[in-house]
């Protein structure tokens, strides 16, 4: 197994070009970005046979986790799935076209709409969730339970120290 990765190479290159430049943050941030991209691609591969992308799954999973009646306003979905409103509209159009969600006026606010998970959408998210969790377990298989817990704790600390991530306007 290799002992040096892309980040090691990039840091070495910067050291040659700018020896006094502190690139130590790349050790964590660069690797998080690489892993994030890897995980997104892996999720897309797992979900592709079901005609879903990462964001589609995120919307369905968010609705399913919300509890009965499995409905939320699009703005609430945007905050959890981290999509901008235009991207959310396109995602909801795709899911509605497949009969996985419905959209209807909010009876509490005539200006607002509600997105509701259909039975077909609920069934699909439960089926794909198990595949996503299996893929996540496979990804972490080389880590001991103690290392996983330590990493989870450190990542939680970073998340809590920064403002909540929300989509750009």
PDB file of C-alpha atoms in Angstrom:
ATOM      1  CA  UNK A   1       0.000   0.000   0.000  1.00  0.00           C
ATOM      2  CA  UNK A   2       1.411   3.457  -0.902  1.00  0.00           C
ATOM      3  CA  UNK A   3       2.591   5.684   1.932  1.00  0.00           C
ATOM      4  CA  UNK A   4       2.223   9.015   0.104  1.00  0.00           C
ATOM      5  CA  UNK A   5      -0.886  10.509  -1.441  1.00  0.00           C
ATOM      6  CA  UNK A   6      -1.802  13.454  -3.642  1.00  0.00           C
ATOM      7  CA  UNK A   7      -1.722  15.859  -0.710  1.00  0.00           C
ATOM      8  CA  UNK A   8       1.815  14.773   0.181  1.00  0.00           C
ATOM      9  CA  UNK A   9       2.845  15.436  -3.424  1.00  0.00           C
ATOM     10  CA  UNK A  10       1.152  18.845  -3.536  1.00  0.00           C
ATOM     11  CA  UNK A  11       2.774  19.910  -0.273  1.00  0.00           C
ATOM     12  CA  UNK A  12       6.159  18.775  -1.543  1.00  0.00           C
ATOM     13  CA  UNK A  13       5.694  20.745  -4.756  1.00  0.00           C
ATOM     14  CA  UNK A  14       4.731  23.881  -2.824  1.00  0.00           C
ATOM     15  CA  UNK A  15       7.733  23.404  -0.542  1.00  0.00           C
ATOM     16  CA  UNK A  16       9.943  23.466  -3.636  1.00  0.00           C
ATOM     17  CA  UNK A  17       8.280  26.605  -4.987  1.00  0.00           C
ATOM     18  CA  UNK A  18       7.527  28.470  -1.751  1.00  0.00           C
ATOM     19  CA  UNK A  19       9.561  26.920   1.117  1.00  0.00           C
ATOM     20  CA  UNK A  20       8.174  29.241   3.815  1.00  0.00           C
ATOM     21  CA  UNK A  21       4.514  28.726   2.845  1.00  0.00           C
ATOM     22  CA  UNK A  22       2.626  26.842   5.555  1.00  0.00           C
ATOM     23  CA  UNK A  23       0.647  24.157   3.727  1.00  0.00           C
ATOM     24  CA  UNK A  24      -0.104  22.069   6.829  1.00  0.00           C
ATOM     25  CA  UNK A  25      -3.855  22.788   6.606  1.00  0.00           C
ATOM     26  CA  UNK A  26      -3.891  20.795   3.365  1.00  0.00           C
ATOM     27  CA  UNK A  27      -3.192  17.700   5.484  1.00  0.00           C
ATOM     28  CA  UNK A  28      -6.790  17.802   6.707  1.00  0.00           C
ATOM     29  CA  UNK A  29      -8.739  20.109   4.397  1.00  0.00           C
ATOM     30  CA  UNK A  30      -7.322  18.721   1.168  1.00  0.00           C
ATOM     31  CA  UNK A  31      -7.948  15.162   2.248  1.00  0.00           C
ATOM     32  CA  UNK A  32     -11.493  15.972   3.367  1.00  0.00           C
ATOM     33  CA  UNK A  33     -12.196  17.467  -0.061  1.00  0.00           C
ATOM     34  CA  UNK A  34     -10.762  14.417  -1.833  1.00  0.00           C
ATOM     35  CA  UNK A  35     -12.739  12.039   0.371  1.00  0.00           C
ATOM     36  CA  UNK A  36     -15.922  14.083  -0.069  1.00  0.00           C
ATOM     37  CA  UNK A  37     -15.639  13.863  -3.831  1.00  0.00           C
ATOM     38  CA  UNK A  38     -14.860  10.148  -3.623  1.00  0.00           C
ATOM     39  CA  UNK A  39     -17.898   9.531  -1.407  1.00  0.00           C
ATOM     40  CA  UNK A  40     -20.202  11.560  -3.673  1.00  0.00           C
ATOM     41  CA  UNK A  41     -19.076   9.588  -6.731  1.00  0.00           C
ATOM     42  CA  UNK A  42     -19.475   6.316  -4.855  1.00  0.00           C
ATOM     43  CA  UNK A  43     -22.999   7.315  -3.803  1.00  0.00           C
ATOM     44  CA  UNK A  44     -23.881   8.185  -7.390  1.00  0.00           C
ATOM     45  CA  UNK A  45     -22.611   4.763  -8.543  1.00  0.00           C
ATOM     46  CA  UNK A  46     -24.701   2.935  -5.929  1.00  0.00           C
ATOM     47  CA  UNK A  47     -27.810   4.987  -6.736  1.00  0.00           C
ATOM     48  CA  UNK A  48     -27.496   5.040 -10.560  1.00  0.00           C
ATOM     49  CA  UNK A  49     -29.217   1.647 -11.114  1.00  0.00           C
ATOM     50  CA  UNK A  50     -32.271   3.146  -9.384  1.00  0.00           C
ATOM     51  CA  UNK A  51     -32.240   6.266 -11.546  1.00  0.00           C
ATOM     52  CA  UNK A  52     -31.249   8.425  -8.574  1.00  0.00           C
ATOM     53  CA  UNK A  53     -28.426  10.854  -7.961  1.00  0.00           C
ATOM     54  CA  UNK A  54     -26.946  11.932  -4.644  1.00  0.00           C
ATOM     55  CA  UNK A  55     -29.268  14.948  -4.321  1.00  0.00           C
ATOM     56  CA  UNK A  56     -32.354  12.947  -5.340  1.00  0.00           C
ATOM     57  CA  UNK A  57     -31.586  10.440  -2.606  1.00  0.00           C
ATOM     58  CA  UNK A  58     -30.992  13.287  -0.146  1.00  0.00           C
ATOM     59  CA  UNK A  59     -34.454  14.722  -0.794  1.00  0.00           C
ATOM     60  CA  UNK A  60     -36.178  11.344  -0.479  1.00  0.00           C
ATOM     61  CA  UNK A  61     -34.235  10.444   2.675  1.00  0.00           C
ATOM     62  CA  UNK A  62     -34.957  13.831   4.268  1.00  0.00           C
ATOM     63  CA  UNK A  63     -38.682  13.445   3.629  1.00  0.00           C
ATOM     64  CA  UNK A  64     -38.652   9.887   5.008  1.00  0.00           C
ATOM     65  CA  UNK A  65     -36.758  10.946   8.155  1.00  0.00           C
ATOM     66  CA  UNK A  66     -39.194  13.801   8.757  1.00  0.00           C
ATOM     67  CA  UNK A  67     -41.849  11.362   9.967  1.00  0.00           C
ATOM     68  CA  UNK A  68     -45.500  11.083   9.075  1.00  0.00           C
ATOM     69  CA  UNK A  69     -46.892  12.607   6.882  1.00  0.00           C
ATOM     70  CA  UNK A  70     -43.421  12.719   5.218  1.00  0.00           C
ATOM     71  CA  UNK A  71     -43.776  16.247   3.901  1.00  0.00           C
ATOM     72  CA  UNK A  72     -41.730  19.435   4.107  1.00  0.00           C
ATOM     73  CA  UNK A  73     -41.526  22.812   2.438  1.00  0.00           C
ATOM     74  CA  UNK A  74     -38.906  23.120  -0.318  1.00  0.00           C
ATOM     75  CA  UNK A  75     -36.943  25.643   1.791  1.00  0.00           C
ATOM     76  CA  UNK A  76     -36.661  23.054   4.581  1.00  0.00           C
ATOM     77  CA  UNK A  77     -35.395  20.508   2.068  1.00  0.00           C
ATOM     78  CA  UNK A  78     -32.834  23.014   0.744  1.00  0.00           C
ATOM     79  CA  UNK A  79     -31.358  23.434   4.232  1.00  0.00           C
ATOM     80  CA  UNK A  80     -30.923  19.702   4.768  1.00  0.00           C
ATOM     81  CA  UNK A  81     -29.953  18.590   1.272  1.00  0.00           C
ATOM     82  CA  UNK A  82     -27.796  21.712   0.712  1.00  0.00           C
ATOM     83  CA  UNK A  83     -29.187  22.602  -2.689  1.00  0.00           C
ATOM     84  CA  UNK A  84     -29.879  26.055  -4.042  1.00  0.00           C
ATOM     85  CA  UNK A  85     -33.533  26.765  -4.813  1.00  0.00           C
ATOM     86  CA  UNK A  86     -33.132  26.416  -8.594  1.00  0.00           C
ATOM     87  CA  UNK A  87     -31.386  23.059  -8.203  1.00  0.00           C
ATOM     88  CA  UNK A  88     -34.022  21.958  -5.715  1.00  0.00           C
ATOM     89  CA  UNK A  89     -36.781  22.809  -8.195  1.00  0.00           C
ATOM     90  CA  UNK A  90     -35.102  20.703 -10.888  1.00  0.00           C
ATOM     91  CA  UNK A  91     -34.611  17.843  -8.431  1.00  0.00           C
ATOM     92  CA  UNK A  92     -38.256  17.984  -7.318  1.00  0.00           C
ATOM     93  CA  UNK A  93     -39.396  18.088 -10.960  1.00  0.00           C
ATOM     94  CA  UNK A  94     -37.431  14.861 -11.621  1.00  0.00           C
ATOM     95  CA  UNK A  95     -38.764  13.127  -8.512  1.00  0.00           C
ATOM     96  CA  UNK A  96     -42.340  14.255  -9.135  1.00  0.00           C
ATOM     97  CA  UNK A  97     -42.115  13.100 -12.752  1.00  0.00           C
ATOM     98  CA  UNK A  98     -41.207   9.627 -11.505  1.00  0.00           C
ATOM     99  CA  UNK A  99     -44.059   9.588  -8.973  1.00  0.00           C
ATOM    100  CA  UNK A 100     -41.695   9.607  -5.978  1.00  0.00           C
ATOM    101  CA  UNK A 101     -42.957  12.909  -4.517  1.00  0.00           C
ATOM    102  CA  UNK A 102     -45.970  15.163  -4.941  1.00  0.00           C
ATOM    103  CA  UNK A 103     -46.250  18.923  -4.504  1.00  0.00           C
ATOM    104  CA  UNK A 104     -49.336  20.666  -3.177  1.00  0.00           C
ATOM    105  CA  UNK A 105     -50.311  23.991  -1.625  1.00  0.00           C
ATOM    106  CA  UNK A 106     -49.612  24.289   2.104  1.00  0.00           C
ATOM    107  CA  UNK A 107     -53.013  24.552   3.850  1.00  0.00           C
ATOM    108  CA  UNK A 108     -51.418  26.710   6.582  1.00  0.00           C
ATOM    109  CA  UNK A 109     -49.930  29.228   4.115  1.00  0.00           C
ATOM    110  CA  UNK A 110     -51.432  29.689   0.648  1.00  0.00           C
ATOM    111  CA  UNK A 111     -48.158  31.147  -0.654  1.00  0.00           C
ATOM    112  CA  UNK A 112     -46.168  28.047   0.288  1.00  0.00           C
ATOM    113  CA  UNK A 113     -46.005  24.537  -1.158  1.00  0.00           C
ATOM    114  CA  UNK A 114     -45.428  21.192   0.495  1.00  0.00           C
ATOM    115  CA  UNK A 115     -43.435  18.308  -0.928  1.00  0.00           C
ATOM    116  CA  UNK A 116     -44.747  14.905   0.130  1.00  0.00           C
ATOM    117  CA  UNK A 117     -43.101  11.523  -0.241  1.00  0.00           C
ATOM    118  CA  UNK A 118     -45.250   9.003  -2.107  1.00  0.00           C
ATOM    119  CA  UNK A 119     -45.437   5.330  -1.146  1.00  0.00           C
ATOM    120  CA  UNK A 120     -43.194   4.528  -4.127  1.00  0.00           C
ATOM    121  CA  UNK A 121     -40.678   7.151  -2.980  1.00  0.00           C
ATOM    122  CA  UNK A 122     -40.726   5.789   0.562  1.00  0.00           C
ATOM    123  CA  UNK A 123     -40.148   2.244  -0.646  1.00  0.00           C
ATOM    124  CA  UNK A 124     -37.290   3.349  -2.904  1.00  0.00           C
ATOM    125  CA  UNK A 125     -35.496   5.322  -0.207  1.00  0.00           C
ATOM    126  CA  UNK A 126     -35.678   2.411   2.248  1.00  0.00           C
ATOM    127  CA  UNK A 127     -34.264   0.059  -0.396  1.00  0.00           C
ATOM    128  CA  UNK A 128     -31.441   2.393  -1.427  1.00  0.00           C
ATOM    129  CA  UNK A 129     -30.637   3.453   2.150  1.00  0.00           C
ATOM    130  CA  UNK A 130     -29.458  -0.063   2.968  1.00  0.00           C
ATOM    131  CA  UNK A 131     -27.152   0.004  -0.067  1.00  0.00           C
ATOM    132  CA  UNK A 132     -25.791   3.442   0.909  1.00  0.00           C
ATOM    133  CA  UNK A 133     -25.098   2.290   4.474  1.00  0.00           C
ATOM    134  CA  UNK A 134     -23.379  -0.863   3.225  1.00  0.00           C
ATOM    135  CA  UNK A 135     -21.181   1.249   0.941  1.00  0.00           C
ATOM    136  CA  UNK A 136     -20.326   3.523   3.883  1.00  0.00           C
ATOM    137  CA  UNK A 137     -19.394   0.513   6.017  1.00  0.00           C
ATOM    138  CA  UNK A 138     -17.211  -0.824   3.207  1.00  0.00           C
ATOM    139  CA  UNK A 139     -15.506   2.567   2.905  1.00  0.00           C
ATOM    140  CA  UNK A 140     -14.636   2.560   6.621  1.00  0.00           C
ATOM    141  CA  UNK A 141     -13.800  -1.159   6.879  1.00  0.00           C
ATOM    142  CA  UNK A 142     -10.056  -0.573   7.263  1.00  0.00           C
ATOM    143  CA  UNK A 143     -10.578   1.529  10.413  1.00  0.00           C
ATOM    144  CA  UNK A 144     -10.940   0.101  13.900  1.00  0.00           C
ATOM    145  CA  UNK A 145     -14.028   0.993  15.917  1.00  0.00           C
ATOM    146  CA  UNK A 146     -11.871   3.184  18.149  1.00  0.00           C
ATOM    147  CA  UNK A 147     -10.382   5.069  15.198  1.00  0.00           C
ATOM    148  CA  UNK A 148     -13.825   5.547  13.686  1.00  0.00           C
ATOM    149  CA  UNK A 149     -15.172   6.935  16.962  1.00  0.00           C
ATOM    150  CA  UNK A 150     -12.179   9.255  17.340  1.00  0.00           C
ATOM    151  CA  UNK A 151     -12.505  10.514  13.768  1.00  0.00           C
ATOM    152  CA  UNK A 152     -16.253  11.016  14.177  1.00  0.00           C
ATOM    153  CA  UNK A 153     -15.664  13.046  17.319  1.00  0.00           C
ATOM    154  CA  UNK A 154     -13.012  15.228  15.675  1.00  0.00           C
ATOM    155  CA  UNK A 155     -15.184  15.827  12.623  1.00  0.00           C
ATOM    156  CA  UNK A 156     -18.175  16.713  14.838  1.00  0.00           C
ATOM    157  CA  UNK A 157     -15.970  19.242  16.636  1.00  0.00           C
ATOM    158  CA  UNK A 158     -15.022  20.864  13.331  1.00  0.00           C
ATOM    159  CA  UNK A 159     -18.637  20.972  12.175  1.00  0.00           C
ATOM    160  CA  UNK A 160     -19.820  22.512  15.453  1.00  0.00           C
ATOM    161  CA  UNK A 161     -17.067  25.146  15.436  1.00  0.00           C
ATOM    162  CA  UNK A 162     -18.240  26.508  12.108  1.00  0.00           C
ATOM    163  CA  UNK A 163     -21.551  28.030  11.167  1.00  0.00           C
ATOM    164  CA  UNK A 164     -24.055  25.575   9.742  1.00  0.00           C
ATOM    165  CA  UNK A 165     -23.540  24.931   6.071  1.00  0.00           C
ATOM    166  CA  UNK A 166     -26.429  26.234   4.011  1.00  0.00           C
ATOM    167  CA  UNK A 167     -26.789  26.589   0.276  1.00  0.00           C
ATOM    168  CA  UNK A 168     -25.626  29.792  -1.363  1.00  0.00           C
ATOM    169  CA  UNK A 169     -28.436  32.149  -2.420  1.00  0.00           C
TER     170      UNK A 169
END
